[in-house]
Coordinates of C-alpha atoms in Angstrom, one line a residue:
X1 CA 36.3 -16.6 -40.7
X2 CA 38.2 -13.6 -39.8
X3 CA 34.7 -11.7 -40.6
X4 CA 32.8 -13.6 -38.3
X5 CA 35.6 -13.2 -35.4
X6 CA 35.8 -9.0 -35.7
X7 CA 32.7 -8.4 -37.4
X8 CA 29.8 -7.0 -34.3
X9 CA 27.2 -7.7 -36.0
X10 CA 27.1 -11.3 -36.8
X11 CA 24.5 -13.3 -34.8
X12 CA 26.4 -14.9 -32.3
X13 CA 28.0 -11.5 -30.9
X14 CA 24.5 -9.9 -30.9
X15 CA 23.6 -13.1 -28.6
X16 CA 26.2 -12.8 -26.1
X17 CA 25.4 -9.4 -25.9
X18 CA 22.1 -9.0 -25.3
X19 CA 22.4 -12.1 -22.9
X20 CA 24.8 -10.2 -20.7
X21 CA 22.5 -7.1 -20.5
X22 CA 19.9 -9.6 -19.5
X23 CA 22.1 -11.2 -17.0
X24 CA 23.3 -8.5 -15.6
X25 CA 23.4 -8.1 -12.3
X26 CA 25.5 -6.2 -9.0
X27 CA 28.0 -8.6 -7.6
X28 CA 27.9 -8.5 -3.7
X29 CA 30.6 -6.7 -2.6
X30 CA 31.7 -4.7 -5.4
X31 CA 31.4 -1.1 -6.1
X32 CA 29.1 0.8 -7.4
X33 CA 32.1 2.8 -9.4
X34 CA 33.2 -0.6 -11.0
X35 CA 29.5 -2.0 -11.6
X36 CA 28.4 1.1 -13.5
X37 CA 31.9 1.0 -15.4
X38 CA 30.8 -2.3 -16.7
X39 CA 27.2 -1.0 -17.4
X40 CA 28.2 1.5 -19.4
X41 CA 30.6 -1.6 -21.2
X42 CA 27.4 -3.3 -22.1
X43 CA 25.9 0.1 -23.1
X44 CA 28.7 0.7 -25.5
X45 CA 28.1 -3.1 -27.0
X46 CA 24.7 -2.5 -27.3
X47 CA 25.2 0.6 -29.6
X48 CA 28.1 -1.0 -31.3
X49 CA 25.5 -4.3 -32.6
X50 CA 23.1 -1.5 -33.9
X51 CA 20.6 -1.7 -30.9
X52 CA 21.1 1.1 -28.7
X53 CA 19.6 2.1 -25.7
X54 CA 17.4 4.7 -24.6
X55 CA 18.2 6.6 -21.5
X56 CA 15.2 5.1 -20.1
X57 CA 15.9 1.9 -21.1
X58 CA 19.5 2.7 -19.3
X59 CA 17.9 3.7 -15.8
X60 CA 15.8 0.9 -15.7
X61 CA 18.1 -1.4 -16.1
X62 CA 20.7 -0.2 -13.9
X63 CA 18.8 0.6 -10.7
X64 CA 17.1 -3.0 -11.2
X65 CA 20.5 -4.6 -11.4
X66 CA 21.6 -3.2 -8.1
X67 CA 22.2 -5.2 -4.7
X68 CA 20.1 -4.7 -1.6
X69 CA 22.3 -2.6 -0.1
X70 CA 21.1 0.1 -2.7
X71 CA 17.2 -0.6 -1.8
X72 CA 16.7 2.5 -0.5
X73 CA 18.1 5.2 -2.4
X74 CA 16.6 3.3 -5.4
X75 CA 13.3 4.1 -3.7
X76 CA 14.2 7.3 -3.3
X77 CA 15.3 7.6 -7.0
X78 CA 12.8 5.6 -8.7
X79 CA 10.1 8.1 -6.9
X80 CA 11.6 11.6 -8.5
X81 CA 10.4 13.1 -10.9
X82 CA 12.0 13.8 -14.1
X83 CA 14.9 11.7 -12.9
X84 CA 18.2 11.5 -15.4
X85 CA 20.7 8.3 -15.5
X86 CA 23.3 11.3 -14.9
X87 CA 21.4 12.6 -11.9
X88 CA 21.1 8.7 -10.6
X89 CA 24.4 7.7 -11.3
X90 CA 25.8 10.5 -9.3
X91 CA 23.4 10.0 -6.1
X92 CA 24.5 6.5 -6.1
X93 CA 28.0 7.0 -6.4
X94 CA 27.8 9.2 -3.0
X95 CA 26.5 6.2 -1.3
X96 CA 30.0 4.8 -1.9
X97 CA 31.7 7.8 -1.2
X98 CA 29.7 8.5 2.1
X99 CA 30.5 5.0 3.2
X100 CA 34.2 5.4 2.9
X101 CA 34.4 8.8 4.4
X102 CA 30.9 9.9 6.5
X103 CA 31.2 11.1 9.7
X104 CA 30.0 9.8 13.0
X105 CA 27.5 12.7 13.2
X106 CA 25.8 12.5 9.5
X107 CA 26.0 9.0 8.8
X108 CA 22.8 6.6 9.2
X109 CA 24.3 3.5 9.6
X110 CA 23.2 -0.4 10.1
X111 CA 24.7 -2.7 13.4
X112 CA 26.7 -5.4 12.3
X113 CA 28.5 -8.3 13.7
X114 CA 31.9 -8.3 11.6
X115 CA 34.3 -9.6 14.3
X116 CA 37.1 -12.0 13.6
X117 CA 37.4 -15.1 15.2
X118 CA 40.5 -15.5 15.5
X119 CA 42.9 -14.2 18.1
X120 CA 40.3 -12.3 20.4
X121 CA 42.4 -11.1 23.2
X122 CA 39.8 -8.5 24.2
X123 CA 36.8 -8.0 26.1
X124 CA 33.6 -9.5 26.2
X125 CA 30.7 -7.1 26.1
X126 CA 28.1 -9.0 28.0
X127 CA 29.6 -10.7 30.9
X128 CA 33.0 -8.3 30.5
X129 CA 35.2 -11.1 30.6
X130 CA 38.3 -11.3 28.6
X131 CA 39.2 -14.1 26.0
X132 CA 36.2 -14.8 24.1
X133 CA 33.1 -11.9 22.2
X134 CA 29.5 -11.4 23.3
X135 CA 28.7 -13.6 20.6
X136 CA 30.6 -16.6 22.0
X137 CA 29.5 -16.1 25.5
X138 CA 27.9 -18.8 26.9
X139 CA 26.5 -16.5 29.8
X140 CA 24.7 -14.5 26.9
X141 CA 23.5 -17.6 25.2
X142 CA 21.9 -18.9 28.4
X143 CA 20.3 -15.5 28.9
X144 CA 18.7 -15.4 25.3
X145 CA 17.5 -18.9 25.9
X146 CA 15.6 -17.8 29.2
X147 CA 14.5 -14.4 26.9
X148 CA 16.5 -11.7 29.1
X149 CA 18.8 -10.8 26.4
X150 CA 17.4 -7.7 23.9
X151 CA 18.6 -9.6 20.2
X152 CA 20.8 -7.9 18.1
X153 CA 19.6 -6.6 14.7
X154 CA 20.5 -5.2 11.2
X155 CA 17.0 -4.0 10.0
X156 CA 17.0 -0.7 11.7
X157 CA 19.6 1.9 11.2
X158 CA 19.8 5.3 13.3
X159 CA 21.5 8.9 12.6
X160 CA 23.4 9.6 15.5
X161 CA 23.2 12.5 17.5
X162 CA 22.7 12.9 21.3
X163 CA 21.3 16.4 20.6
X164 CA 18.2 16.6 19.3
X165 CA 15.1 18.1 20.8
X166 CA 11.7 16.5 21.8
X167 CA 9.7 18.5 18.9
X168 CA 11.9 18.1 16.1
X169 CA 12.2 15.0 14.0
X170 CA 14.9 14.3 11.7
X171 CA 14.7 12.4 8.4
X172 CA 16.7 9.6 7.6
X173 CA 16.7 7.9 4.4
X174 CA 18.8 5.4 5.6
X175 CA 16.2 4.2 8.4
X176 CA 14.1 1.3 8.0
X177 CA 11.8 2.7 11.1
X178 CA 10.8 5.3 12.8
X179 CA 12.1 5.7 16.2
X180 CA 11.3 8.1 18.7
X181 CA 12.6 8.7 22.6
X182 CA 9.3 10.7 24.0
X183 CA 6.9 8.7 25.2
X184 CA 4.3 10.8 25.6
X185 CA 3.7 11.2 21.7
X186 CA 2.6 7.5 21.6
X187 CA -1.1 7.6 21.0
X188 CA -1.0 3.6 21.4
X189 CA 2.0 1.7 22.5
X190 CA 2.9 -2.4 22.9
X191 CA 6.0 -3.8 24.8
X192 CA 8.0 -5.8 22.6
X193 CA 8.3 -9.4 24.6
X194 CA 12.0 -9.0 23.5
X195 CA 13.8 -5.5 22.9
X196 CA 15.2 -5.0 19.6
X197 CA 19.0 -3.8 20.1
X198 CA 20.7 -1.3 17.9
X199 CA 23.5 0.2 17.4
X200 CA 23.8 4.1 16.9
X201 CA 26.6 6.2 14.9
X202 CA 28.8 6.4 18.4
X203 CA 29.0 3.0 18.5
X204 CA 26.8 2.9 21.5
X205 CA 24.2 -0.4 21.5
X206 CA 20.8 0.5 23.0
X207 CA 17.6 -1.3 23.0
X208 CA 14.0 -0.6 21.7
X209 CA 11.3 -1.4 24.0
X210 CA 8.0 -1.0 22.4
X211 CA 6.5 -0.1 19.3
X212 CA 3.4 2.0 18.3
X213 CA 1.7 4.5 16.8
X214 CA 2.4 8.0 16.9
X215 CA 0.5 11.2 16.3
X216 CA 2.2 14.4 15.5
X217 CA 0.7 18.1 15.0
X218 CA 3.4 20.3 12.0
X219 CA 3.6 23.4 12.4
X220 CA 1.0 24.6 10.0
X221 CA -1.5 22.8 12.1
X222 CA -2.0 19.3 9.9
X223 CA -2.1 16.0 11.7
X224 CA 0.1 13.3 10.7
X225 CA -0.1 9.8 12.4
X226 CA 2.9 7.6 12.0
X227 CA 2.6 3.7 12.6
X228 CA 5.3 1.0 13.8
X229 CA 7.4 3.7 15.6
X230 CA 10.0 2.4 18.0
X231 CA 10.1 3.2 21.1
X232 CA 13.9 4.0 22.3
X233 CA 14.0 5.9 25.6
X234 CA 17.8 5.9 26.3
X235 CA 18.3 8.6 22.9
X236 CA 17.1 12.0 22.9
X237 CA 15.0 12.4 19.8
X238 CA 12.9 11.3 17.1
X239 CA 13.0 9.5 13.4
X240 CA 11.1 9.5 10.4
X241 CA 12.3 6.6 8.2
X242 CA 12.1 7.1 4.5
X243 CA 11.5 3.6 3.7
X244 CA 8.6 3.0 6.0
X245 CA 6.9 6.3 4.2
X246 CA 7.4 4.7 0.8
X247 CA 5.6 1.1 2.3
X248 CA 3.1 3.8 2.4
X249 CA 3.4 5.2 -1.0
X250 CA 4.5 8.7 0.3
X251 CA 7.0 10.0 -1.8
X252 CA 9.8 12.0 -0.5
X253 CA 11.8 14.9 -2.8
X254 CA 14.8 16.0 -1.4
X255 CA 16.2 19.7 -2.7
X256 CA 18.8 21.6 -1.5
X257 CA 16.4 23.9 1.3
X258 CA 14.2 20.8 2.4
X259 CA 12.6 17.5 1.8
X260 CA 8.8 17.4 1.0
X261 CA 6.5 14.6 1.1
X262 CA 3.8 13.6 -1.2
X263 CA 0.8 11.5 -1.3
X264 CA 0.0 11.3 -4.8
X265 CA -0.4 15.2 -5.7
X266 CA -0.8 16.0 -2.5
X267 CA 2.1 17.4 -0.1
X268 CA 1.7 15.8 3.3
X269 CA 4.8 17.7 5.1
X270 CA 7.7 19.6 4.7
X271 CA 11.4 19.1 6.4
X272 CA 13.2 21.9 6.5
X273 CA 17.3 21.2 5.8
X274 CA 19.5 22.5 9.3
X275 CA 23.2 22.1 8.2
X276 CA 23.6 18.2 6.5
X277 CA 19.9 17.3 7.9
X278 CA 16.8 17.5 7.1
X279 CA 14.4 18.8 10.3
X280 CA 10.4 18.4 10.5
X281 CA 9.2 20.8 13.3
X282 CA 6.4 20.0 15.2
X283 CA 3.9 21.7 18.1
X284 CA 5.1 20.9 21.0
X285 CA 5.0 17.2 22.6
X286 CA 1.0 17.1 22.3
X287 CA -0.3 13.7 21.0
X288 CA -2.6 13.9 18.2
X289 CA -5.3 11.9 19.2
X290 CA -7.4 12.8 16.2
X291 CA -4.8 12.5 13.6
X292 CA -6.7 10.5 11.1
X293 CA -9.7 12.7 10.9
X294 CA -7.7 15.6 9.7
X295 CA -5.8 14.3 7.0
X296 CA -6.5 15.9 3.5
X297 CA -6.2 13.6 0.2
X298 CA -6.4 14.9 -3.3
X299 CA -9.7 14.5 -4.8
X300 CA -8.5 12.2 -7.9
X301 CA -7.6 9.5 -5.3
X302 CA -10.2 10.3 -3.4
X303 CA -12.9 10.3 -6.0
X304 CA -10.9 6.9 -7.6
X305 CA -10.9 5.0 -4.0
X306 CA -14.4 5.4 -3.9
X307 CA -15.7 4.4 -7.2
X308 CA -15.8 7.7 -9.2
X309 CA -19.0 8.8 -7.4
X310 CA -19.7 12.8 -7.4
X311 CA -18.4 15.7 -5.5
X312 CA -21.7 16.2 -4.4
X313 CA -21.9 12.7 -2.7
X314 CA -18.8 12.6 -0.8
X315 CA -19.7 15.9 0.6
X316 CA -22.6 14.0 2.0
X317 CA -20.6 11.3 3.4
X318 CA -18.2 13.5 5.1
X319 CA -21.4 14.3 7.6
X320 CA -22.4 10.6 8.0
X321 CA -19.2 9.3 9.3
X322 CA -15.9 10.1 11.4
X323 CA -12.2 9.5 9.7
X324 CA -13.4 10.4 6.8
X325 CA -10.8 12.0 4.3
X326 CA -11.1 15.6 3.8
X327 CA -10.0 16.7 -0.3
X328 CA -6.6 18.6 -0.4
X329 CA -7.4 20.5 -3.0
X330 CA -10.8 21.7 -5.2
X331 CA -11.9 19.5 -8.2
X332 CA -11.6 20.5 -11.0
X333 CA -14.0 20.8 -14.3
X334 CA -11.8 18.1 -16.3
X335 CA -14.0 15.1 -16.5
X336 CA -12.8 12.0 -15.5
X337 CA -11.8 9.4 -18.0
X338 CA -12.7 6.4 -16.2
X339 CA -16.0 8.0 -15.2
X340 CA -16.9 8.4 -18.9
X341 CA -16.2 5.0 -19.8
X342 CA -17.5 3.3 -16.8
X343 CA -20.5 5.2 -16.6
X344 CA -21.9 5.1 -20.7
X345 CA -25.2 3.2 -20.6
X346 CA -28.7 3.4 -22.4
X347 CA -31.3 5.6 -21.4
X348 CA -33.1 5.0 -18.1
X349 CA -36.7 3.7 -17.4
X350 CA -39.4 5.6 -17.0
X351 CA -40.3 6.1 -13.1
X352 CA -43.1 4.8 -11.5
X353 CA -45.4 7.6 -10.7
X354 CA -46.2 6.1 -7.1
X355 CA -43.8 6.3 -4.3
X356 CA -41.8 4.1 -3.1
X357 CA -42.3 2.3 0.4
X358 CA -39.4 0.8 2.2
X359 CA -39.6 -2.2 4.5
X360 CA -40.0 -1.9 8.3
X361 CA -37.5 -3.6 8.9
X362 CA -33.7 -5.7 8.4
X363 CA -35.0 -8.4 6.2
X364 CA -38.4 -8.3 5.7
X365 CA -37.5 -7.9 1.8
X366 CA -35.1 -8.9 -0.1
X367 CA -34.0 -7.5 -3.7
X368 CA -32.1 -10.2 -5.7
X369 CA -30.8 -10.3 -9.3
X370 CA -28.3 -12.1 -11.5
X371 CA -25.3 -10.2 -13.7
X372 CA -24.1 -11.7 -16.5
X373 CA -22.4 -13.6 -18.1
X374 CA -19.7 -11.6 -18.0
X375 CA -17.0 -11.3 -21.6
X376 CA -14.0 -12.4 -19.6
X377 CA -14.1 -15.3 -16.5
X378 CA -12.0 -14.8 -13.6
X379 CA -9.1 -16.9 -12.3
X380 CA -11.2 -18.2 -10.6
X381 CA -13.5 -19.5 -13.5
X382 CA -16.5 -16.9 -12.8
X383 CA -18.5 -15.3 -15.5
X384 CA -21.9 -14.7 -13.6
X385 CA -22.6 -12.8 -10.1
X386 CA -26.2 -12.4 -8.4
X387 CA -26.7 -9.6 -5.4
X388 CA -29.1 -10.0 -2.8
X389 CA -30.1 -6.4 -1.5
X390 CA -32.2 -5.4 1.6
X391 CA -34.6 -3.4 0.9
X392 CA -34.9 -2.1 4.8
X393 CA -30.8 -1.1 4.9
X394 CA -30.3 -1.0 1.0
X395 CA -26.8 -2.9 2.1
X396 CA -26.0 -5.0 -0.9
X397 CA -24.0 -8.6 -0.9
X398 CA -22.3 -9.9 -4.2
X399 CA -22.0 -14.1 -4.9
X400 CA -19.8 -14.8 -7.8
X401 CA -20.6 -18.4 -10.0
X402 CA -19.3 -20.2 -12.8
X403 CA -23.6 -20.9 -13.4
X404 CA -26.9 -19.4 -12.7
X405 CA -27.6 -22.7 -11.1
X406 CA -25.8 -21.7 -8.3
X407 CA -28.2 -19.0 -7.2
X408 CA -30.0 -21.2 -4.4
X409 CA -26.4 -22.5 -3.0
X410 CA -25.7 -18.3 -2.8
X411 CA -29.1 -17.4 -1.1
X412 CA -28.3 -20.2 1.7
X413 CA -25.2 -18.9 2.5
X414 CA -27.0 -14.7 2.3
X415 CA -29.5 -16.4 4.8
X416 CA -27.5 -18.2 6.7
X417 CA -25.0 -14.7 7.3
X418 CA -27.3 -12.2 7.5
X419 CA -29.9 -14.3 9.8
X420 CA -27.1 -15.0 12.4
X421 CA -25.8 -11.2 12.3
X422 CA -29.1 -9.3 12.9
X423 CA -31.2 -12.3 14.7
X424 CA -33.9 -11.5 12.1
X425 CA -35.6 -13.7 9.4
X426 CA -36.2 -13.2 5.7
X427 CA -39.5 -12.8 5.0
X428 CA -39.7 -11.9 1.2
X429 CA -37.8 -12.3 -1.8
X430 CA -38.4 -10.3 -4.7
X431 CA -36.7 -11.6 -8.3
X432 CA -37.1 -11.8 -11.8
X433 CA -39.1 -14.6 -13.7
X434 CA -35.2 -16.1 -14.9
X435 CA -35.5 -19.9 -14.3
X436 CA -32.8 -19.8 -11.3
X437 CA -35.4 -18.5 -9.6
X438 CA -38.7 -20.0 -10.8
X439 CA -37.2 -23.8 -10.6
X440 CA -38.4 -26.3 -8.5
X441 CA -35.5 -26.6 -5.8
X442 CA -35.9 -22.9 -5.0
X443 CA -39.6 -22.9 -4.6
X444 CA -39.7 -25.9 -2.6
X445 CA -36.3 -24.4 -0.4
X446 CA -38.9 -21.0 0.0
X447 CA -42.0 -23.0 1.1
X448 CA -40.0 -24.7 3.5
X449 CA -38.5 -21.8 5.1
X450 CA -41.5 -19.9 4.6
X451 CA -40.5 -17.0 2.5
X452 CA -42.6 -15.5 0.1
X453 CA -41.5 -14.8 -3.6
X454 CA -43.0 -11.7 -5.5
X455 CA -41.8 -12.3 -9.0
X456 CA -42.0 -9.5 -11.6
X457 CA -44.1 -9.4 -14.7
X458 CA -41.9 -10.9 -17.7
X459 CA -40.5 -8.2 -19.7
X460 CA -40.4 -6.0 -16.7
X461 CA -37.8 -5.4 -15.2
X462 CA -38.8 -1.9 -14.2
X463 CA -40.9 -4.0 -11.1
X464 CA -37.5 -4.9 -9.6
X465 CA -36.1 -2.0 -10.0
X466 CA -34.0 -1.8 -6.9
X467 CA -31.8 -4.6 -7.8
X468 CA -31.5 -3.7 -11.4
X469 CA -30.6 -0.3 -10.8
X470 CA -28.3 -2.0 -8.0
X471 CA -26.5 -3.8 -10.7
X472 CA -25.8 -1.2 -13.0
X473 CA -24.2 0.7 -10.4
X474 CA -21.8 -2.2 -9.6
X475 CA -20.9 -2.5 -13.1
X476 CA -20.8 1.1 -13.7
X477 CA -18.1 1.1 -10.9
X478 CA -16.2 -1.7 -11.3
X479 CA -15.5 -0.7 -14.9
X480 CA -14.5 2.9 -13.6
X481 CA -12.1 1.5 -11.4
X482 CA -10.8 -1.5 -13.8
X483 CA -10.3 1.5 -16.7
X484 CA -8.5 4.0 -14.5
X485 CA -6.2 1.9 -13.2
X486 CA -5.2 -0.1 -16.2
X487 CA -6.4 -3.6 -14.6
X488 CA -6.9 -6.3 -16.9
X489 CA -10.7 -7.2 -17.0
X490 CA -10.0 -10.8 -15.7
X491 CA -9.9 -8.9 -12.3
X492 CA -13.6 -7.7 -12.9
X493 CA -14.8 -10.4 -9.5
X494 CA -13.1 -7.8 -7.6
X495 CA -13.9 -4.4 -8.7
X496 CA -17.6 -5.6 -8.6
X497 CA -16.7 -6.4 -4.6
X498 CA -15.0 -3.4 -3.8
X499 CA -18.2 -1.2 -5.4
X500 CA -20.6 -3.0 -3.3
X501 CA -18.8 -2.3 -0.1
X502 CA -18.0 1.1 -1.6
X503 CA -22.2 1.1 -1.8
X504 CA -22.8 -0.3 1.5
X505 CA -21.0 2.0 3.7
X506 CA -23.1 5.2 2.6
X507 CA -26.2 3.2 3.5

């Protein structure tokens, strides 16, 4: 008995343990000093039961067991690299500390309505009579009800300062939007129906007016376009909000000289620190109309996004189109993983010594095959796919079934799209002998809408070679991008969709 009472390691006491680091969670209102004091309780426990806990383990744990009020800087923290529970604990004990003691002109802070009730002998805001707060007026309420009030919120916060200049913008980790004063860097701009009021670090409440997009030109000539910035014209200056970069998944690293900002490898600007903040300079107040067509990307992402197709080929696409991103850096000999083992297949057919001949036109002929079955259905119950490819645009559209029975259902529903989008009609289809397309619904649906079928020889799949060749490539794809990202093979429906309109847009 007195064993089991003292003794650790007895069942019960590793239960209750490991329960309370499962359970474990901030409390609303406390401290981050007394939460991680109790954190490093459980830590202790842990150890003591004989299963301790990496430091890994430990970081993981305590940045998920954190309020809302921490959101932010555990965005900030989960983002940096080589990151240290020392290092983490010590950020987030300055977010207590710099809530306690910040000044008015370095602290980003959130407007709140904390007032109490009782015994208000002051003024009221609004309508500036005394005996009652603006959010007891009944001259306010009426107002808001008629929409001439700006409403009050707590999802934006602002550093305050009166000083800053029109080409500088100031990063704010604490912000939950970017906000600007200067008008003119808009490069699109819509009035909000109702302002959104704030409150800055002076205490004074202002209102933001519109929101938009906004194009800026650094200093070493990139463009960078910034979307949902407010619009606040009665504060000199301008915002970047940490938070709305990371919705983004741009990264930013603070150090002691500046704050840089990455997009996967690549670094997308650089803020400078000026005394206890952190200053991105810009050229002049010129709006960057063309911001998006000079971003740079790193080739890895670039190369991923687009279905691990060559170098060579995306050089070829950045002539056919505008917005196109440009590669931040030079690729590199290292061959890709997911290429490899998306691209391994047997040896090609042998080529058909004539030419050849496209359609003259949308429609005239149309490619069609069937994939499948696939090893592994998706949630939605789909092992099978069948593409219908015109020969005229080579633009390719991908059907997903539970059956091959379903092919004539899917070429309706091609017809039916593509014959109200181009005001053309099909006039051949060209398919494989497989019994979804020789049976005698589909013929009879052909005669009737008077499309001709060319059907290959059997055991020849070299005569419909387009839509084979089509196929593979989908396949090929998908499988590069479900193996370099990890994705379970379920999800194989929609790799296969992304590659054909991957396919379709360089046609």
């Amino acid at each position: 008995m007195f064993e089991e009472q003292f003794n650790w390691n007895t069942l019960k006491n590793r239960l209750l343990v490991t329960k309370k680091l499962h359970n474990f969670k901030m409390e609303s209102g406390t401290r981050f000093a007394v939460h991680v004091d109790q954190f490093k309780e459980i830590v202790l426990q842990m150890e003591t039961i004989g299963e301790p806990l990496d430091e890994t383990r430990q970081l993981v744990l305590l940045l998920g067991s954190l309020t809302d009020e921490y959101r932010m800087i555990s965005t900030v923290l989960e983002n940096t690299p080589n990151m240290t529970l020392a290092y983490a604990i010590q950020a987030l004990s300055g977010v207590d500390a710099s809530d306690e003691s910040s000044s008015a002109q370095q602290k980003a802070f959130v407007a709140t309505k904390s007032y109490d009730k009782r015994g208000f002998n002051g003024k009221c805001f609004y309508c500036k009579k005394t005996g009652h707060k603006a959010t007891e007026c009944r001259k306010k309420k009426a107002d808001e009800e008629r929409g001439q009030v700006a409403r009050e919120t707590s999802d934006y916060a602002f550093t305050a300062t009166s000083a800053m200049g029109k080409t500088e913008w100031f990063v704010d980790s604490g912000a939950s939007s970017h906000m600007t004063s200067v008008r003119d860097k808009f490069v699109s701009m819509k009035e909000l129906k109702t302002p959104v009021r704030i409150t800055i670090a002076d205490g004074k409440k202002i209102d933001a007016v519109a929101m938009g997009t906004v194009g800026m030109k650094l200093m070493d000539g990139t463009s960078v376009t910034l979307s949902d910035v407010l619009y606040i014209p009665e504060v000199e200056g301008s915002l970047i909000s940490v938070a709305k970069l990371a919705e983004k998944d741009v990264v930013a690293q603070f150090s002691k000289d500046k704050c840089v900002f990455r997009y996967g490898d690549a670094t997308v600007m650089e803020a400078k620190r000026c005394g206890n903040v952190y200053k991105l300079k810009t050229v002049g107040d010129e709006v960057c109309h063309a911001a998006t067509t000079s971003r740079k990307e790193p080739w890895a992402v670039v190369h991923a996004r687009h279905g691990h197709i060559p170098y060579k080929r995306y050089e070829q696409l950045l002539t056919m189109a505008d917005g196109v991103p440009r590669v931040a850096d030079t690729p590199s000999d290292r061959v890709c993983a997911g290429y490899c083992m998306g691209k391994m297949r047997e040896d090609n057919f042998s080529r058909n010594p004539e030419k050849t001949v496209k359609s003259a036109g949308v429609l005239d002929l149309i490619h069609s095959d069937v994939m499948g079955p696939m090893q592994t259905k998706t949630p939605g119950g789909c092992t099978y796919a069948v593409t219908f490819i015109d020969d005229f645009s080579r633009h390719v559209t991908v059907y997903f079934m539970k059956k091959k029975a379903e092919v004539l259902e899917k070429f309706k529903m091609f017809k039916a799209d593509m014959e109200n989008a181009t005001g053309r009609k099909i006039k051949c289809i060209r398919s494989d002998n497989g019994r979804e397309y020789t049976g005698r619904l589909f013929k009879e649906y052909l005669s009737k809408q008077g499309i001709r079928h060319e059907k290959t020889v059997p055991y020849t799949p070299q005569q419909n070679g387009l839509a084979e060749r089509m196929n593979r490539s989908l396949v090929e794809m998908a499988r590069c991008k479900l193996y370099h990202e990890g994705i379970d093979k379920k999800w194989w429906a929609e790799a296969v969709n992304t590659s054909a309109r991957n396919l379709s847009s360089r046609t």
